[in-house]
Structure formats: C-alpha cells, structure tokens
Short mmCIF file of C-alpha atoms in Angstrom, two decimals:
data_model
loop_
_atom_site.label_atom_id
_atom_site.label_comp_id
_atom_site.label_asym_id
_atom_site.label_seq_id
_atom_site.Cartn_x
_atom_site.Cartn_y
_atom_site.Cartn_z
CA MET I 1 14.83 -5.11 13.13
CA LYS I 2 16.00 -2.66 15.76
CA GLU I 3 19.77 -2.90 15.38
CA HIS I 4 21.74 0.20 14.54
CA GLU I 5 21.59 0.80 10.82
CA GLY I 6 24.96 0.69 9.15
CA SER I 7 26.61 -0.75 12.27
CA GLN I 8 29.90 -2.58 11.85
CA LEU I 9 30.28 -6.19 12.90
CA VAL I 10 33.67 -6.03 14.60
CA ILE I 11 34.27 -8.89 16.99
CA SER I 12 37.06 -8.57 19.51
CA PRO I 13 37.96 -10.24 22.81
CA ILE I 14 36.45 -7.22 24.56
CA HIS I 15 33.07 -7.78 22.89
CA LEU I 16 33.17 -11.44 23.82
CA HIS I 17 34.10 -10.64 27.40
CA ASP I 18 31.28 -8.08 27.65
CA ILE I 19 28.61 -10.67 26.89
CA GLY I 20 29.91 -12.97 29.55
CA THR I 21 31.86 -15.37 27.32
CA ARG I 22 34.96 -15.53 29.50
CA GLN I 23 36.48 -18.82 28.39
CA LEU I 24 36.44 -19.26 24.63
CA ALA I 25 38.05 -22.10 22.76
CA ASP I 26 41.47 -21.25 21.36
CA GLU I 27 40.21 -21.98 17.86
CA LEU I 28 37.56 -19.26 18.21
CA LEU I 29 40.17 -16.68 19.16
CA LEU I 30 42.14 -17.69 16.09
CA GLN I 31 39.07 -16.94 13.99
CA LEU I 32 38.74 -13.33 15.09
CA ASN I 33 40.27 -12.02 11.89
CA GLU I 34 37.80 -14.07 9.88
CA TRP I 35 34.92 -12.78 12.02
CA ASN I 36 36.01 -9.25 11.26
CA ASN I 37 35.73 -9.92 7.51
CA VAL I 38 32.07 -10.89 7.88
CA PRO I 39 30.55 -7.36 7.88
CA MET I 40 32.02 -6.64 4.47
CA LEU I 41 30.33 -9.73 3.03
CA TYR I 42 26.94 -8.90 4.51
CA GLN I 43 27.20 -5.24 3.58
CA LEU I 44 27.96 -6.23 -0.01
CA ALA I 45 25.03 -8.65 0.06
CA LEU I 46 22.68 -5.87 1.16
CA GLU I 47 23.99 -3.55 -1.55
CA GLU I 48 23.64 -6.27 -4.19
CA LEU I 49 20.08 -7.04 -3.10
CA GLN I 50 19.10 -3.38 -2.95
CA ASN I 51 20.35 -2.88 -6.51
CA LYS I 52 18.20 -5.78 -7.70
CA ILE I 53 15.16 -4.43 -5.84
CA ASN I 54 15.65 -0.96 -7.32
CA VAL I 55 15.47 -2.50 -10.80
CA ILE I 56 12.25 -4.33 -9.88
CA LYS I 57 10.84 -1.14 -8.35
CA THR I 58 11.58 0.91 -11.49
CA GLU I 59 10.04 -1.70 -13.79
CA LEU I 60 6.88 -2.05 -11.70
CA LYS I 61 6.47 1.72 -11.48
CA GLN I 62 6.72 1.97 -15.25
CA LEU I 63 4.25 -0.91 -15.68
CA ASN I 64 1.67 -0.06 -13.02
CA GLY I 65 1.97 3.72 -12.73
CA TYR I 66 3.05 3.84 -9.09
CA SER I 67 5.93 2.64 -6.95
CA PRO I 68 5.07 -0.45 -4.89
CA ILE I 69 7.86 0.37 -2.41
CA GLU I 70 7.59 3.34 -0.06
CA HIS I 71 10.99 2.98 1.56
CA ILE I 72 13.72 0.50 2.45
CA LYS I 73 15.89 0.24 5.57
CA VAL I 74 18.88 -2.03 6.06
CA ARG I 75 20.99 -3.01 9.03
CA ILE I 76 23.76 -5.37 10.13
CA LYS I 77 23.06 -7.23 13.36
CA GLU I 78 25.10 -6.15 16.39
CA PRO I 79 27.94 -8.50 17.45
CA LYS I 80 26.45 -9.03 20.90
CA SER I 81 23.08 -9.97 19.40
CA ILE I 82 24.71 -12.45 17.03
CA LEU I 83 26.67 -14.19 19.77
CA ASP I 84 23.70 -14.20 22.15
CA LYS I 85 21.57 -15.84 19.46
CA MET I 86 24.23 -18.46 18.77
CA LYS I 87 24.34 -19.30 22.47
CA ARG I 88 20.52 -19.57 22.61
CA LYS I 89 20.56 -21.91 19.62
CA GLY I 90 23.22 -24.01 21.31
CA CYS I 91 25.61 -23.92 18.38
CA GLY I 92 29.37 -23.63 18.75
CA LEU I 93 30.85 -20.16 18.42
CA THR I 94 32.48 -20.59 15.04
CA VAL I 95 32.33 -18.55 11.86
CA ASP I 96 30.87 -21.49 9.93
CA ASN I 97 28.04 -21.85 12.45
CA MET I 98 27.38 -18.12 12.31
CA LEU I 99 27.16 -18.11 8.50
CA ASN I 100 25.08 -21.29 8.28
CA GLN I 101 22.75 -21.04 11.28
CA ILE I 102 22.17 -17.31 11.88
CA HIS I 103 20.04 -16.11 8.99
CA ASP I 104 19.28 -12.52 10.00
CA ILE I 105 22.75 -10.98 10.34
CA ALA I 106 21.94 -8.86 7.31
CA GLY I 107 18.44 -7.43 7.51
CA MET I 108 16.27 -5.41 5.18
CA ARG I 109 12.84 -3.92 5.79
CA ILE I 110 10.71 -3.08 2.77
CA VAL I 111 7.64 -0.95 3.42
CA CYS I 112 5.06 -1.20 0.65
CA ALA I 113 2.03 0.84 -0.29
CA PHE I 114 -0.43 -2.07 -0.36
CA VAL I 115 -0.60 -5.69 0.81
CA LYS I 116 -0.82 -6.93 -2.77
CA ASP I 117 2.54 -5.28 -3.49
CA ILE I 118 4.18 -7.42 -0.81
CA TYR I 119 3.10 -10.64 -2.49
CA LEU I 120 3.93 -9.24 -5.92
CA LEU I 121 7.51 -8.64 -4.79
CA LEU I 122 7.68 -12.12 -3.27
CA GLU I 123 6.69 -13.67 -6.60
CA HIS I 124 9.35 -11.62 -8.39
CA PHE I 125 11.98 -12.88 -5.93
CA LYS I 126 10.90 -16.49 -6.52
CA GLN I 127 11.13 -16.13 -10.29
CA ARG I 128 14.66 -14.73 -10.39
CA SER I 129 17.65 -16.99 -10.92
CA ASP I 130 19.95 -14.54 -9.11
CA ILE I 131 17.92 -14.71 -5.89
CA HIS I 132 17.24 -17.91 -3.94
CA VAL I 133 14.20 -17.78 -1.64
CA LEU I 134 15.02 -20.16 1.21
CA GLU I 135 12.21 -19.62 3.70
CA VAL I 136 8.96 -17.64 3.97
CA LYS I 137 7.02 -16.91 7.16
CA ASP I 138 3.71 -15.19 6.52
CA TYR I 139 2.61 -13.20 9.56
CA ILE I 140 0.11 -11.27 7.43
CA LYS I 141 -2.15 -14.23 6.73
CA ASP I 142 -1.32 -15.67 10.15
CA PRO I 143 -0.46 -12.78 12.54
CA LYS I 144 1.47 -13.38 15.75
CA PRO I 145 -0.63 -13.56 18.95
CA ASN I 146 0.19 -9.93 19.80
CA GLY I 147 -1.13 -8.77 16.41
CA TYR I 148 2.22 -8.39 14.63
CA GLN I 149 1.89 -8.56 10.84
CA SER I 150 4.70 -8.83 8.32
CA LEU I 151 6.05 -11.16 5.65
CA HIS I 152 9.47 -12.55 6.58
CA ILE I 153 11.72 -13.97 3.89
CA ILE I 154 15.14 -15.58 4.15
CA LEU I 155 16.89 -15.44 0.81
CA ALA I 156 20.39 -15.71 -0.59
CA VAL I 157 22.11 -13.44 -3.08
CA PRO I 158 25.34 -14.17 -4.96
CA LEU I 159 28.51 -12.20 -4.41
CA ILE I 160 31.12 -12.52 -7.14
CA LEU I 161 34.37 -12.26 -5.19
CA LEU I 162 38.02 -12.76 -6.09
CA GLU I 163 37.85 -16.21 -4.53
CA GLY I 164 34.68 -17.10 -6.45
CA THR I 165 30.92 -16.79 -6.05
CA ARG I 166 29.56 -16.85 -2.52
CA TRP I 167 25.85 -16.89 -1.67
CA MET I 168 24.99 -14.74 1.36
CA LYS I 169 21.78 -14.86 3.36
CA VAL I 170 19.61 -11.82 4.02
CA GLU I 171 16.39 -11.57 6.02
CA ILE I 172 13.72 -9.34 4.50
CA GLN I 173 10.69 -8.08 6.41
CA MET I 174 7.95 -6.71 4.17
CA ARG I 175 4.96 -4.81 5.51
CA THR I 176 2.62 -1.95 4.68
CA LEU I 177 2.83 1.57 6.08
CA ALA I 178 0.03 0.76 8.54
CA MET I 179 1.77 -2.43 9.68
CA ASP I 180 5.06 -0.58 10.05
CA PHE I 181 3.44 2.13 12.19
CA TRP I 182 1.85 -0.51 14.42
CA ALA I 183 5.14 -2.40 14.82
CA SER I 184 7.01 0.79 15.74
CA MET I 185 4.43 1.77 18.37
CA GLU I 186 4.32 -1.77 19.78
CA HIS I 187 8.11 -1.73 20.16
CA ILE I 188 8.01 1.60 22.00
CA LEU I 189 5.28 0.41 24.39
CA PHE I 190 7.00 -2.94 24.93
CA TYR I 191 10.12 -1.25 26.27
CA LYS I 192 8.20 1.48 28.11
CA TYR I 193 6.61 -1.29 30.19
CA ASP I 194 10.00 -3.01 30.55
CA LYS I 195 8.70 -5.94 28.45
CA GLN I 196 5.88 -6.54 30.96
CA VAL I 197 2.89 -5.24 29.01
CA PRO I 198 -0.43 -5.36 30.95
CA ALA I 199 -3.11 -7.69 29.61
CA HIS I 200 -5.47 -4.87 28.66
CA VAL I 201 -2.71 -3.21 26.62
CA HIS I 202 -2.11 -6.49 24.78
CA THR I 203 -5.81 -6.56 23.94
CA GLU I 204 -5.82 -3.00 22.67
CA LEU I 205 -2.68 -3.60 20.60
CA LYS I 206 -4.36 -6.61 18.99
CA GLU I 207 -7.40 -4.48 18.19
CA ALA I 208 -5.16 -1.77 16.75
CA SER I 209 -3.49 -4.39 14.55
CA GLU I 210 -6.86 -5.49 13.23
CA ALA I 211 -7.76 -1.85 12.56
CA ALA I 212 -4.50 -1.40 10.64
CA TYR I 213 -5.32 -4.42 8.49
CA ALA I 214 -8.82 -3.09 7.85
CA LEU I 215 -7.28 0.25 6.82
CA ASP I 216 -4.97 -1.54 4.38
CA LYS I 217 -7.92 -3.30 2.77
CA LYS I 218 -9.90 -0.07 2.54
CA MET I 219 -7.02 1.80 0.91
CA LEU I 220 -6.60 -1.02 -1.59
CA ARG I 221 -10.29 -0.77 -2.54
CA ILE I 222 -9.89 2.98 -3.00
CA GLN I 223 -6.84 2.47 -5.18
CA LYS I 224 -8.67 -0.02 -7.38
CA GLU I 225 -11.56 2.41 -7.77
CA ILE I 226 -9.21 5.26 -8.72
CA LEU I 227 -7.35 3.09 -11.24
CA SER I 228 -10.58 1.92 -12.82
CA ASN I 229 -11.63 5.55 -13.38
CA THR I 230 -8.24 6.82 -14.53
CA THR I 231 -7.30 7.07 -18.19
CA THR I 232 -4.12 5.42 -19.40
CA SER I 233 -2.39 8.80 -19.61
CA GLU I 234 -2.84 9.59 -15.93
CA PRO I 235 -1.31 6.78 -13.81
CA SER I 236 1.76 8.86 -12.95
CA LEU I 237 -0.47 11.02 -10.75
CA LEU I 238 -0.57 8.13 -8.30
CA SER I 239 3.19 8.08 -7.91
CA PRO I 240 4.66 9.27 -4.60
#
C-alpha cells in the first residue's frame, strides 16, 4: 500500500496518454466525467469504514483495557496504477470494470498491537450487517515466500447516497507493529536493489520475518502474564 495517501483519482486524457494508452475507445472518453466521480465514492467509503472501526476500537478498549489498534492509514490508488492493473487483468477500460474487478482502489492499513487483535477485528467485521466481508487472504498463517506477513481483507461498506445505497469495496491490510516494520524495510531494500534483490538478502529477509513473528508471540505471552497479575482496576495502565 505505497500509493500517496489522500491522492485524488482524477482521470484525464493526459493521464491515459502518459501510460501509453494512445487509442482509447470513444465510449471510454465519454466516461471521463464518471471516472472523475469515483474518488469521491471511495473517499466516502474509507471515511464510513473508519468511523465504524473507531466505534469497534472504543468498545474493545473499554472491554479489554487497551486499544487493539495502534494506527490506521488510508489511501486511494493512483490513476496510473489502476489503469495498469486493468490492462494486466485484460479487462476493458470501463468504469464498470474498474468498480467490479479492481478491489484495492480504496486501501486501509490497520496496525495492531498483537496478532490476536487482528483476528478479533476480523471476527467483528464478519458479524456486522453493515460490513460485507468478501474475501480473506491470510499471509500470517501462510506467509509469502519472501516472508511477508499480513491479513488481507476485501470488504464492502454501504454508502447512502441521493441515488440510493451503493456498496463500495475497500481492501484492508492488517498486521502487527513488527510485521509493519518488516514490510517497510523490505520495500526500501526492494527498490534500493532496483527490484533485483540478491539471494542472500532474500534469505536474511525471510529470517528477519521469522524473528518478527517470534517477537510477536513473545510480546503476547508477556501481555497475558501482565493481565493475569493485574487487578481489575488497573487495565488502563496498558493503554497507549
């Protein structure tokens, strides 16, 4: 999730020309105004989802004595990235295809204190009638070959608009602080080596990922020990 946060999805003939799409169908050009309405919908979807998550966060903090969420970042995918992805998927460059086949235009990253908090939030999402969980990819239980760990969720949230209710898709990536640190460093190294990372660096990154996971488990054990020795009047001391 490396797009510019808060970026605006404004599609114009210049953008399309820049990515090498020189001959577009006339019907696509006629849709430019509709394309330019898309960022508002996704921005509203992110705001709606963040409001729901803030309610969950407040309730869980009151219940458990600490906030399960360290921080949240959101972004709207860059126009060039959207169109490049549509071309890779081989789908026609239409607004309908963009809305139906590109699921990560709106992105949110939730960084949690502990691994268990990630799955706790997932269960809350599944139980809500105002959130539809469409797809889950668990790279925590089954990390990517390079060691990447995160829980990816595609969900839909309802927007109540003048024209009626419209469900908008958002991709959420949930990870711990240790996983987030690893992912940030891996991204920096990946581009430092111009995407050609030496084999020994791949090996060390995988080992670092395993160390991050071990750290997460150790911190969870420590938290459980602290909670078991803390009186009911003291949980707020664990809050950030």
